[in-house]
CSV table of C-alpha atoms and ligand atoms in Angstrom, one decimal:
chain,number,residue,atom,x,y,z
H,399,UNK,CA,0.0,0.0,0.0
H,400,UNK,CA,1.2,3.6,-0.9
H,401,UNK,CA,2.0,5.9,1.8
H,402,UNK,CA,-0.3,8.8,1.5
H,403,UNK,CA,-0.9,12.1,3.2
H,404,UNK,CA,-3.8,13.5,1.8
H,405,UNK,CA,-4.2,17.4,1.8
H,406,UNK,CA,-7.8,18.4,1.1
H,407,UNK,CA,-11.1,21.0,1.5
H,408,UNK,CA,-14.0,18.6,2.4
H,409,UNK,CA,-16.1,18.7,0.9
H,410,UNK,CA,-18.6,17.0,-0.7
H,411,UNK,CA,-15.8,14.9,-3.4
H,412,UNK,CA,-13.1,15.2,-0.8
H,413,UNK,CA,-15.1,12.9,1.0
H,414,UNK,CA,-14.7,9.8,-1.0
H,415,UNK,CA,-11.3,10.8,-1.7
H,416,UNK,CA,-10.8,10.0,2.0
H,417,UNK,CA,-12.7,6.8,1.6
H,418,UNK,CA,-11.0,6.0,-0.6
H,419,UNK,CA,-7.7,6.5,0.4
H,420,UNK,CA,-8.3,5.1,3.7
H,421,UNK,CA,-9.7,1.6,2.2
H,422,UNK,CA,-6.8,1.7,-0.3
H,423,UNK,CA,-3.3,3.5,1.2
H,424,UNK,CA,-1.7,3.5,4.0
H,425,UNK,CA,-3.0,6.7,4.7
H,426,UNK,CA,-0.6,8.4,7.4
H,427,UNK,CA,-2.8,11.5,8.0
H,428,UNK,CA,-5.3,14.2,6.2
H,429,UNK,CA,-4.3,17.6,6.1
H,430,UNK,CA,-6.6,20.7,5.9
H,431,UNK,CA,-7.2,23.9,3.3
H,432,UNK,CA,-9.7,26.5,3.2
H,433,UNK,CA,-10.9,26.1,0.2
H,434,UNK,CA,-14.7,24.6,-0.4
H,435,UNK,CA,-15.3,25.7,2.9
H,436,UNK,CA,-13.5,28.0,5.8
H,437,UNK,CA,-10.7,26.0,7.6
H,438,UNK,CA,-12.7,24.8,10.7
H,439,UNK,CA,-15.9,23.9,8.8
H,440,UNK,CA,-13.3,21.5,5.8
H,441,UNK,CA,-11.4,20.2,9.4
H,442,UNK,CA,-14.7,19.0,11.0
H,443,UNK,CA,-16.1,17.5,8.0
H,444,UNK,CA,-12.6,15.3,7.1
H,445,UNK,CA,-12.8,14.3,11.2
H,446,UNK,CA,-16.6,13.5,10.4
H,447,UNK,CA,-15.9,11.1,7.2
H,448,UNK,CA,-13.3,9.3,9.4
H,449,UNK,CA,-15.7,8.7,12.0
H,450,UNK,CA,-18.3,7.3,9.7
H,451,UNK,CA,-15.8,4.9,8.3
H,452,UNK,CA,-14.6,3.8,11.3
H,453,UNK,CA,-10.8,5.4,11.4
H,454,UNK,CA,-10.5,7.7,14.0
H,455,UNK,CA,-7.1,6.6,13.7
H,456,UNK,CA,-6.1,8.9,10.8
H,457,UNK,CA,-4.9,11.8,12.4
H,458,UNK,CA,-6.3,15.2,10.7
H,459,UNK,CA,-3.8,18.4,11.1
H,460,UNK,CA,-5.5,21.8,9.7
H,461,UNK,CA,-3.3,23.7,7.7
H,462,UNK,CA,-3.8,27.4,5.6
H,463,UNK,CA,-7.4,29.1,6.2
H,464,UNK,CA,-6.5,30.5,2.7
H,465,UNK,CA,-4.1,31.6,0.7
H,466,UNK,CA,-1.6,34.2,1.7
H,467,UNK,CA,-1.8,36.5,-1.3
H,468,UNK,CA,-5.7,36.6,-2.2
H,469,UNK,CA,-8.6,36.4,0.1
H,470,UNK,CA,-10.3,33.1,0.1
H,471,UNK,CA,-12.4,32.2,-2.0
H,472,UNK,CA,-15.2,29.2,-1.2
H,473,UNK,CA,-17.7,27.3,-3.3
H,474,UNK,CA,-20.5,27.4,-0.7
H,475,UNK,CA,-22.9,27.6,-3.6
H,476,UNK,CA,-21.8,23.9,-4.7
H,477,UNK,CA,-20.8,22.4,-1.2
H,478,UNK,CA,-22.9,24.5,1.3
H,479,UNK,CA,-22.7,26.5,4.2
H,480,UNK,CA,-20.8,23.7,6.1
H,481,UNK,CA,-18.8,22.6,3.4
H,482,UNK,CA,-20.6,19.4,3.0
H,483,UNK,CA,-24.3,19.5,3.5
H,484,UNK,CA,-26.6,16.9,3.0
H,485,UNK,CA,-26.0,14.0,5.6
H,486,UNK,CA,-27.3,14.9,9.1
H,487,UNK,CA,-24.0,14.2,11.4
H,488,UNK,CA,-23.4,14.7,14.8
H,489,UNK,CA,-20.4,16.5,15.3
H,490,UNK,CA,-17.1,14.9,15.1
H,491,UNK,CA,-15.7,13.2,18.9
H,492,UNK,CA,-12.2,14.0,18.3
H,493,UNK,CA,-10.6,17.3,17.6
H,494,UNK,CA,-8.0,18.0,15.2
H,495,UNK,CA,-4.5,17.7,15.9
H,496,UNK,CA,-2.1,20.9,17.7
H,497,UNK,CA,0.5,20.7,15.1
H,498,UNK,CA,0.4,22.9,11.6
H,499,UNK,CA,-0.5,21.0,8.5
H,500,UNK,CA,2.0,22.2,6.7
H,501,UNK,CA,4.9,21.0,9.7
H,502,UNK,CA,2.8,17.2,9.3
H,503,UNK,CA,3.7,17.5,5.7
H,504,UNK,CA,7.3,18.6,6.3
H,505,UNK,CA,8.2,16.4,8.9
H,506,UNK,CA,6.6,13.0,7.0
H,507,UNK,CA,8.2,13.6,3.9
H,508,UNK,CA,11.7,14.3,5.1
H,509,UNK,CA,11.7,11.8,7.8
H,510,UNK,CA,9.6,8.9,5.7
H,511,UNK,CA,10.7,7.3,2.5
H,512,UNK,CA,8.0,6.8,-0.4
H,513,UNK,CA,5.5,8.8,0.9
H,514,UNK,CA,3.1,10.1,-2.2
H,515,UNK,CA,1.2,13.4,-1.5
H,516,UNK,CA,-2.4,13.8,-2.7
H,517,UNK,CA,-4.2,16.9,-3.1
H,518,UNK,CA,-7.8,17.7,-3.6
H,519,UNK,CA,-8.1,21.2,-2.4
H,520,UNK,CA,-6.3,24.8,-3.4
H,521,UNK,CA,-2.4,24.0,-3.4
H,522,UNK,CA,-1.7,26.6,-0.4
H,523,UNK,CA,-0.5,23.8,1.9
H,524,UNK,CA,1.6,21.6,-0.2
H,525,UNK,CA,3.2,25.2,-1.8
H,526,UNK,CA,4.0,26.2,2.2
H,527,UNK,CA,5.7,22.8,2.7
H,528,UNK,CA,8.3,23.2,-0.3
H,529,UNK,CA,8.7,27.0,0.6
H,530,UNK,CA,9.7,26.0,4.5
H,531,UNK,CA,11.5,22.5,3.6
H,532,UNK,CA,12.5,22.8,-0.4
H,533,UNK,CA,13.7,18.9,-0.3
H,534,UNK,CA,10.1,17.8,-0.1
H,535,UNK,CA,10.1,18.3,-3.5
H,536,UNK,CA,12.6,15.7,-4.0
H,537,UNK,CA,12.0,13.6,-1.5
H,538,UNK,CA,8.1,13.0,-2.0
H,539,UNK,CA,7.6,9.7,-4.6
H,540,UNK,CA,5.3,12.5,-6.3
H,541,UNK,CA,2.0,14.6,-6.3
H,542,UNK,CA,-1.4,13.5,-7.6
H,543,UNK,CA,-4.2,16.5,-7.6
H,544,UNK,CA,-7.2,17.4,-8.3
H,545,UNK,CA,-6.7,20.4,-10.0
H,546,UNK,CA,-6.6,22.4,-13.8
H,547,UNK,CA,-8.0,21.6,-16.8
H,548,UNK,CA,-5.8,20.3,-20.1
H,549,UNK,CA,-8.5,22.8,-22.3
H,550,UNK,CA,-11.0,23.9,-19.7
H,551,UNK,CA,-12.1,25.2,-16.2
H,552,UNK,CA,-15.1,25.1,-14.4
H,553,UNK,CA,-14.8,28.3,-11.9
H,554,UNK,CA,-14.1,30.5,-14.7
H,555,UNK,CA,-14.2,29.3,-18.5
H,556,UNK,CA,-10.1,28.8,-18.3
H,557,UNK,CA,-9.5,28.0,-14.3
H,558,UNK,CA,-10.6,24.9,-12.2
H,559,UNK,CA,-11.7,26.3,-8.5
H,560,UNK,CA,-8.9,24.8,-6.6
H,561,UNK,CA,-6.5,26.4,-9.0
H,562,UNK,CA,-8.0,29.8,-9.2
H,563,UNK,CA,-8.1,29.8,-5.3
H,564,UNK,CA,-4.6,30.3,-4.7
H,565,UNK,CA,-2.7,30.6,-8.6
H,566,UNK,CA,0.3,31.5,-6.8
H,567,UNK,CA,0.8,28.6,-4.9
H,568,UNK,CA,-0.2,26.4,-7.7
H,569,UNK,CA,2.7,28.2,-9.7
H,570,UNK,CA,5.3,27.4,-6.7
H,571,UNK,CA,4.3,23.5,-7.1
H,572,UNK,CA,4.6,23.4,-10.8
H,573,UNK,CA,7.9,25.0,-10.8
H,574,UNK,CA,9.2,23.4,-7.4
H,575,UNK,CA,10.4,20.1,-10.0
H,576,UNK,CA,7.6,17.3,-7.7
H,577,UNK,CA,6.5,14.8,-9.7
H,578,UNK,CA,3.1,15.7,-10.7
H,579,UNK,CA,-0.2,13.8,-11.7
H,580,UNK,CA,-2.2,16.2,-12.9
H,581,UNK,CA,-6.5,15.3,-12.7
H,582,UNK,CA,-8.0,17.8,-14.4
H,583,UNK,CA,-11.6,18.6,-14.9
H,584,UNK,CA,-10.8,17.6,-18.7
H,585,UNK,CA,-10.7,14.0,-16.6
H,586,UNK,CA,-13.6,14.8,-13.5
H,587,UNK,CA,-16.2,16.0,-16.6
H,588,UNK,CA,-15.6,11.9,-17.5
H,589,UNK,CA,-17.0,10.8,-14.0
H,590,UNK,CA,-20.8,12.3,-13.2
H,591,UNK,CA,-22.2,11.6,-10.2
H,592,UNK,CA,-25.7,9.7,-11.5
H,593,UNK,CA,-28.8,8.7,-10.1
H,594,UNK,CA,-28.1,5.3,-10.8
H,595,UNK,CA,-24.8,5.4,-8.7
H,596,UNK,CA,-26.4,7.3,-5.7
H,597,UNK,CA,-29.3,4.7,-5.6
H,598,UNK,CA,-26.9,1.5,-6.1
H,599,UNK,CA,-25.2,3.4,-3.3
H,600,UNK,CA,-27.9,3.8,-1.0
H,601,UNK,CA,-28.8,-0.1,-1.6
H,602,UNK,CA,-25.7,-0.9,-0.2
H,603,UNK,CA,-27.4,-0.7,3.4
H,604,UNK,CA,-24.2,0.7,5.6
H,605,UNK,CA,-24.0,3.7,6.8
H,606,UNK,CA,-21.2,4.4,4.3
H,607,UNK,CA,-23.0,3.6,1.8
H,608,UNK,CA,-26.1,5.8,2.6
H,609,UNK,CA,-24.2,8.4,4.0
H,610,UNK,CA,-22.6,8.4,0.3
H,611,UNK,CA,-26.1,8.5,-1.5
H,612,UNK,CA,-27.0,11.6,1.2
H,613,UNK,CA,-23.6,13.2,0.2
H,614,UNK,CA,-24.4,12.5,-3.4
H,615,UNK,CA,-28.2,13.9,-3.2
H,616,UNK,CA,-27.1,17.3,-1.9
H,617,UNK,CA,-24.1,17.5,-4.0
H,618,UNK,CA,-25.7,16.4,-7.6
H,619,UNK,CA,-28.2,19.1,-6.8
H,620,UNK,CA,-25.5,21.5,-7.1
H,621,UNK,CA,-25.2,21.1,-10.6
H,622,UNK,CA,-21.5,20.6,-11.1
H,623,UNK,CA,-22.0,16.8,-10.2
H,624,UNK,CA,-18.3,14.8,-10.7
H,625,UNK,CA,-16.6,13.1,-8.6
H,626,UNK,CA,-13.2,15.1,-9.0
H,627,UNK,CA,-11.2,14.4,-5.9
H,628,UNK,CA,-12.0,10.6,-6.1
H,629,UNK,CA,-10.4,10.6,-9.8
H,630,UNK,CA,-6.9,11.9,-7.7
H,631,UNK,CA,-6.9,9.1,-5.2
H,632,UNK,CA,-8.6,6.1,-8.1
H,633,UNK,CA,-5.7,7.3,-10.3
H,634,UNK,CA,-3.1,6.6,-7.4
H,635,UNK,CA,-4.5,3.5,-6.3
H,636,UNK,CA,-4.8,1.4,-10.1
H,637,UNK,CA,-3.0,3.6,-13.0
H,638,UNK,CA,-4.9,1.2,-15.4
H,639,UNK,CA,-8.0,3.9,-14.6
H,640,UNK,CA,-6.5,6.9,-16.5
H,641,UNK,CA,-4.7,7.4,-19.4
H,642,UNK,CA,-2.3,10.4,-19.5
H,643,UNK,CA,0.0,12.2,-21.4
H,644,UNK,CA,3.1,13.6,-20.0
H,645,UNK,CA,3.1,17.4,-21.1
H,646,UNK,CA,3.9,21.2,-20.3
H,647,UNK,CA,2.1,22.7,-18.0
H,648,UNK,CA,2.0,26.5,-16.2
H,649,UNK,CA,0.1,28.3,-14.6
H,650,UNK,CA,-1.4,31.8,-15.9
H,651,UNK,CA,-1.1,34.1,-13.1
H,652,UNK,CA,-1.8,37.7,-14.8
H,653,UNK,CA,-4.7,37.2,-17.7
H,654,UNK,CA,-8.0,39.1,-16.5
H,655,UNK,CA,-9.7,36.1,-18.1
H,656,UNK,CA,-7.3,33.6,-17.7
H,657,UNK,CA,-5.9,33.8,-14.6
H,658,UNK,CA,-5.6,30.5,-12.3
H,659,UNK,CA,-5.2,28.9,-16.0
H,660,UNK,CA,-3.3,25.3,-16.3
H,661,UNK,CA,-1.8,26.5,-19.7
H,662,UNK,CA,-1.2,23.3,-20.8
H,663,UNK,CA,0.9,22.1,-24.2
H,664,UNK,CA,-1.3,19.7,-25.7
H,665,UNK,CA,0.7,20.6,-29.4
H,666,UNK,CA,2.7,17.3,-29.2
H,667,UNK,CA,-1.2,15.5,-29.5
H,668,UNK,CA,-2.3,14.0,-32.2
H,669,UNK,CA,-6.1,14.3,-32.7
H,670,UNK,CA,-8.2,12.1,-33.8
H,671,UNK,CA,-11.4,13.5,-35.7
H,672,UNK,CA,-13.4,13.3,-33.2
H,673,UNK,CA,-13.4,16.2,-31.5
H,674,UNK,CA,-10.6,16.4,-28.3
H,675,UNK,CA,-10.6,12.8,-28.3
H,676,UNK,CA,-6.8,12.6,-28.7
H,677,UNK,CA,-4.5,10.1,-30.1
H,678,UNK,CA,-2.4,9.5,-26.8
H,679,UNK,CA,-0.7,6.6,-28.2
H,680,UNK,CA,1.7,8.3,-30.7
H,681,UNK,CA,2.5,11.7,-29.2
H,682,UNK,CA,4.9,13.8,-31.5
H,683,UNK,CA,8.6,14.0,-30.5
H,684,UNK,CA,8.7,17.2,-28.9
H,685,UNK,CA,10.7,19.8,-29.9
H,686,UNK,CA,12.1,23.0,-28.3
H,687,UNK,CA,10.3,25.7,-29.8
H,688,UNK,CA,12.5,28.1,-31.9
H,689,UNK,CA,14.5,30.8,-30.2
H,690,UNK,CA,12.3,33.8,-29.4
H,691,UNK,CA,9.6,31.4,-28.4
H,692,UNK,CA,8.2,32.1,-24.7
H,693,UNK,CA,7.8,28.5,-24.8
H,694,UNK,CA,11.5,27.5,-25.6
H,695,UNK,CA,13.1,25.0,-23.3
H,696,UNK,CA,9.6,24.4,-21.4
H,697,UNK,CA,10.1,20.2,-21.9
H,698,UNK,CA,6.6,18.1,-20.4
H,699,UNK,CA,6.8,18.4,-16.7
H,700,UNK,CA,3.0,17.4,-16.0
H,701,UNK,CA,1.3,13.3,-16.6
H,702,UNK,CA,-2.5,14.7,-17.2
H,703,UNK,CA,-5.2,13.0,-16.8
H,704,UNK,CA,-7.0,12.5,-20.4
H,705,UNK,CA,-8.9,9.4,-20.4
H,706,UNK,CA,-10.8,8.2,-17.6
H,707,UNK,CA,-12.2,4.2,-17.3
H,708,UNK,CA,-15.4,5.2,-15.5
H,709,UNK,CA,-16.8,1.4,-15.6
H,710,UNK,CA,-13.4,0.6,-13.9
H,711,UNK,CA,-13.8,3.4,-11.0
H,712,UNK,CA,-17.4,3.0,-10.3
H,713,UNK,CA,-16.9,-0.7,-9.2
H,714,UNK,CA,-13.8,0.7,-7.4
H,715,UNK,CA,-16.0,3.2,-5.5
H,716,UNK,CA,-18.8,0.9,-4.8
H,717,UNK,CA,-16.7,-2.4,-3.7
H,718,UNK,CA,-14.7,0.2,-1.5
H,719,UNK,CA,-18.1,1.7,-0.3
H,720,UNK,CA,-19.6,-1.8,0.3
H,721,UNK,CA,-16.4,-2.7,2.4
H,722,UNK,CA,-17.3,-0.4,5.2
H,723,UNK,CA,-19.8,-1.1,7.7
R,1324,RIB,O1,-13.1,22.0,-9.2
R,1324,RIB,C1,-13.3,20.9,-8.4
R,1324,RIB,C2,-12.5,21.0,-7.1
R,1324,RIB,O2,-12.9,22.1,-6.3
R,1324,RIB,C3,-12.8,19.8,-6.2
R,1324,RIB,O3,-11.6,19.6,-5.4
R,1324,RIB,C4,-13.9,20.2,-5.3
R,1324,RIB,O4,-13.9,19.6,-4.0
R,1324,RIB,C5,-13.5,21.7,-5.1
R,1324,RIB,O5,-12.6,21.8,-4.1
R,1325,CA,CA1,-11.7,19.4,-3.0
């Protein structure tokens, strides 16, 4: 099992990114962002998932409220006042842990071989840990997110949410050299959450499975229905779900329409006629643009998500549902 600290914003999708990782990792602790929600409401609703799966034993350490050159932003229009209405939950018995996120993050990676971050919420924490301790970057087996778009956004027609939160700590991580494996919502648009799923969900009968279906009920009613933060932690847990490319990828930080932007150079792609459905097979060889080019010497840096097998991660979420009491 991989070693996994996962950094998120419950959190409607953060949610069964935690179940996920929990059934499937060897999850050493959740860390928190503001980012769905305010700090304290995104820390209580990551203690309360633990609870309902039964692993109070994954230690949760709040990080950022926000990030530290924008005010927050939060998508209580999609997740809610608390951050992840919907299932009626009692609050959580145990309380978050003393110690800073960001010093959990630090102090794993440099003290723990192999650990693989995950992150499902705005990048302020995991772009505080490589500004304190630079080595995580090297040190960490890599970084999956949640985050971007390879063509699209979903905040803004060019930024993804978690991106456009804090765009200058996303810039940090994709220049800090850390593996990354990008899940865009090029990727998360591939995985809606259905009615057919919430009900073959709620037939499951435990309360993991219901209280899935209830966070599913509120959250599909908010119209941007996909699983996103799931897709980060399926990816990490069977590679056979997702087909990537490895490619260029920056972040826009100035555009008035683009800012929070994953610019990201799909030009080595072959497409196939239909539509963005690209060749991945036979990417061109490529090349250094010529001199003069902004984009000279910007080689791939990025593995994005392209291709999602959403047969193959349904029956991943629902065994891994079913598994819980
Ligand atoms: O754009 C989707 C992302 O923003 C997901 O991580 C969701 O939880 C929100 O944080
Ligand atoms: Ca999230």
């Amino acid at each position: 099992m991989k070693k996994v600290i996962l950094d998120c914003d419950p959190g409607h999708d953060d949610a069964f990114a935690i179940m996920l990782a929990a059934k499937h990792c060897d999850l050493l602790g959740v860390t928190t962002v503001g980012g769905n929600g305010y700090l304290e409401n995104v820390t209580r609703n990551a203690l309360s998932v633990l609870e309902v799966i039964g692993r109070t034993d994954v230690p949760v350490y709040p990080g950022h409220a926000g990030p530290s050159t924008v005010p927050l932003v939060i998508a209580d229009n999609v997740h809610g006042k608390s951050g992840m209405d919907g299932p009626k939950l009692d609050p959580p018995k145990r309380k978050p842990e003393t110690k800073h996120g960001v010093d959990f993050i630090v102090d794993t990676v440099m003290n723990t071989d192999g650990v693989t971050l995950v992150a499902t919420g705005p990048l302020t924490n995991i772009a505080s840990a490589i500004n304190k301790e630079p080595k995580v970057a090297e040190r960490a087996e890599a970084l999956y997110i949640m985050g971007g778009g390879a063509y699209c956004g979903n905040w803004t027609p060019a930024a993804e949410f978690n991106i456009y939160v804090d765009p200058e700590a996303a810039y940090k991580v994709f220049h800090s050299g850390i593996p990354i494996y990008m899940v865009g919502v090029n990727l998360t648009r591939q995985c809606p959450v259905n009615k057919d799923l919430i009900e073959e969900l709620r037939g499951l009968g435990n309360r993991a499975g219901v209280f899935g279906a209830e966070l599913m009920d509120f959250f599909a009613g908010g119209g941007d229905a996909h699983l996103h933060d799931a897709c980060a932690v399926a990816w990490l847990i069977d590679p056979s779900l997702v087909d990537s490319a490895y490619l260029h990828v920056d972040i826009e930080l100035n555009g008035s329409l683009t800012r929070g932007m994953t610019v990201t150079d799909l030009r080595t792609l072959q497409t196939n006629e239909r539509d963005v459905d690209f060749d991945l097979g036979s990417p061109k060889k490529w090349d250094d643009p010529p001199v003069g080019s902004p984009f000279r010497g910007q080689a791939p840096n990025t593995h994005v998500g392209m291709r999602l097998d959403f047969p193959g991660f349904r029956k991943l979420l629902i065994e891994t549902m079913a598994s819980y009491d």
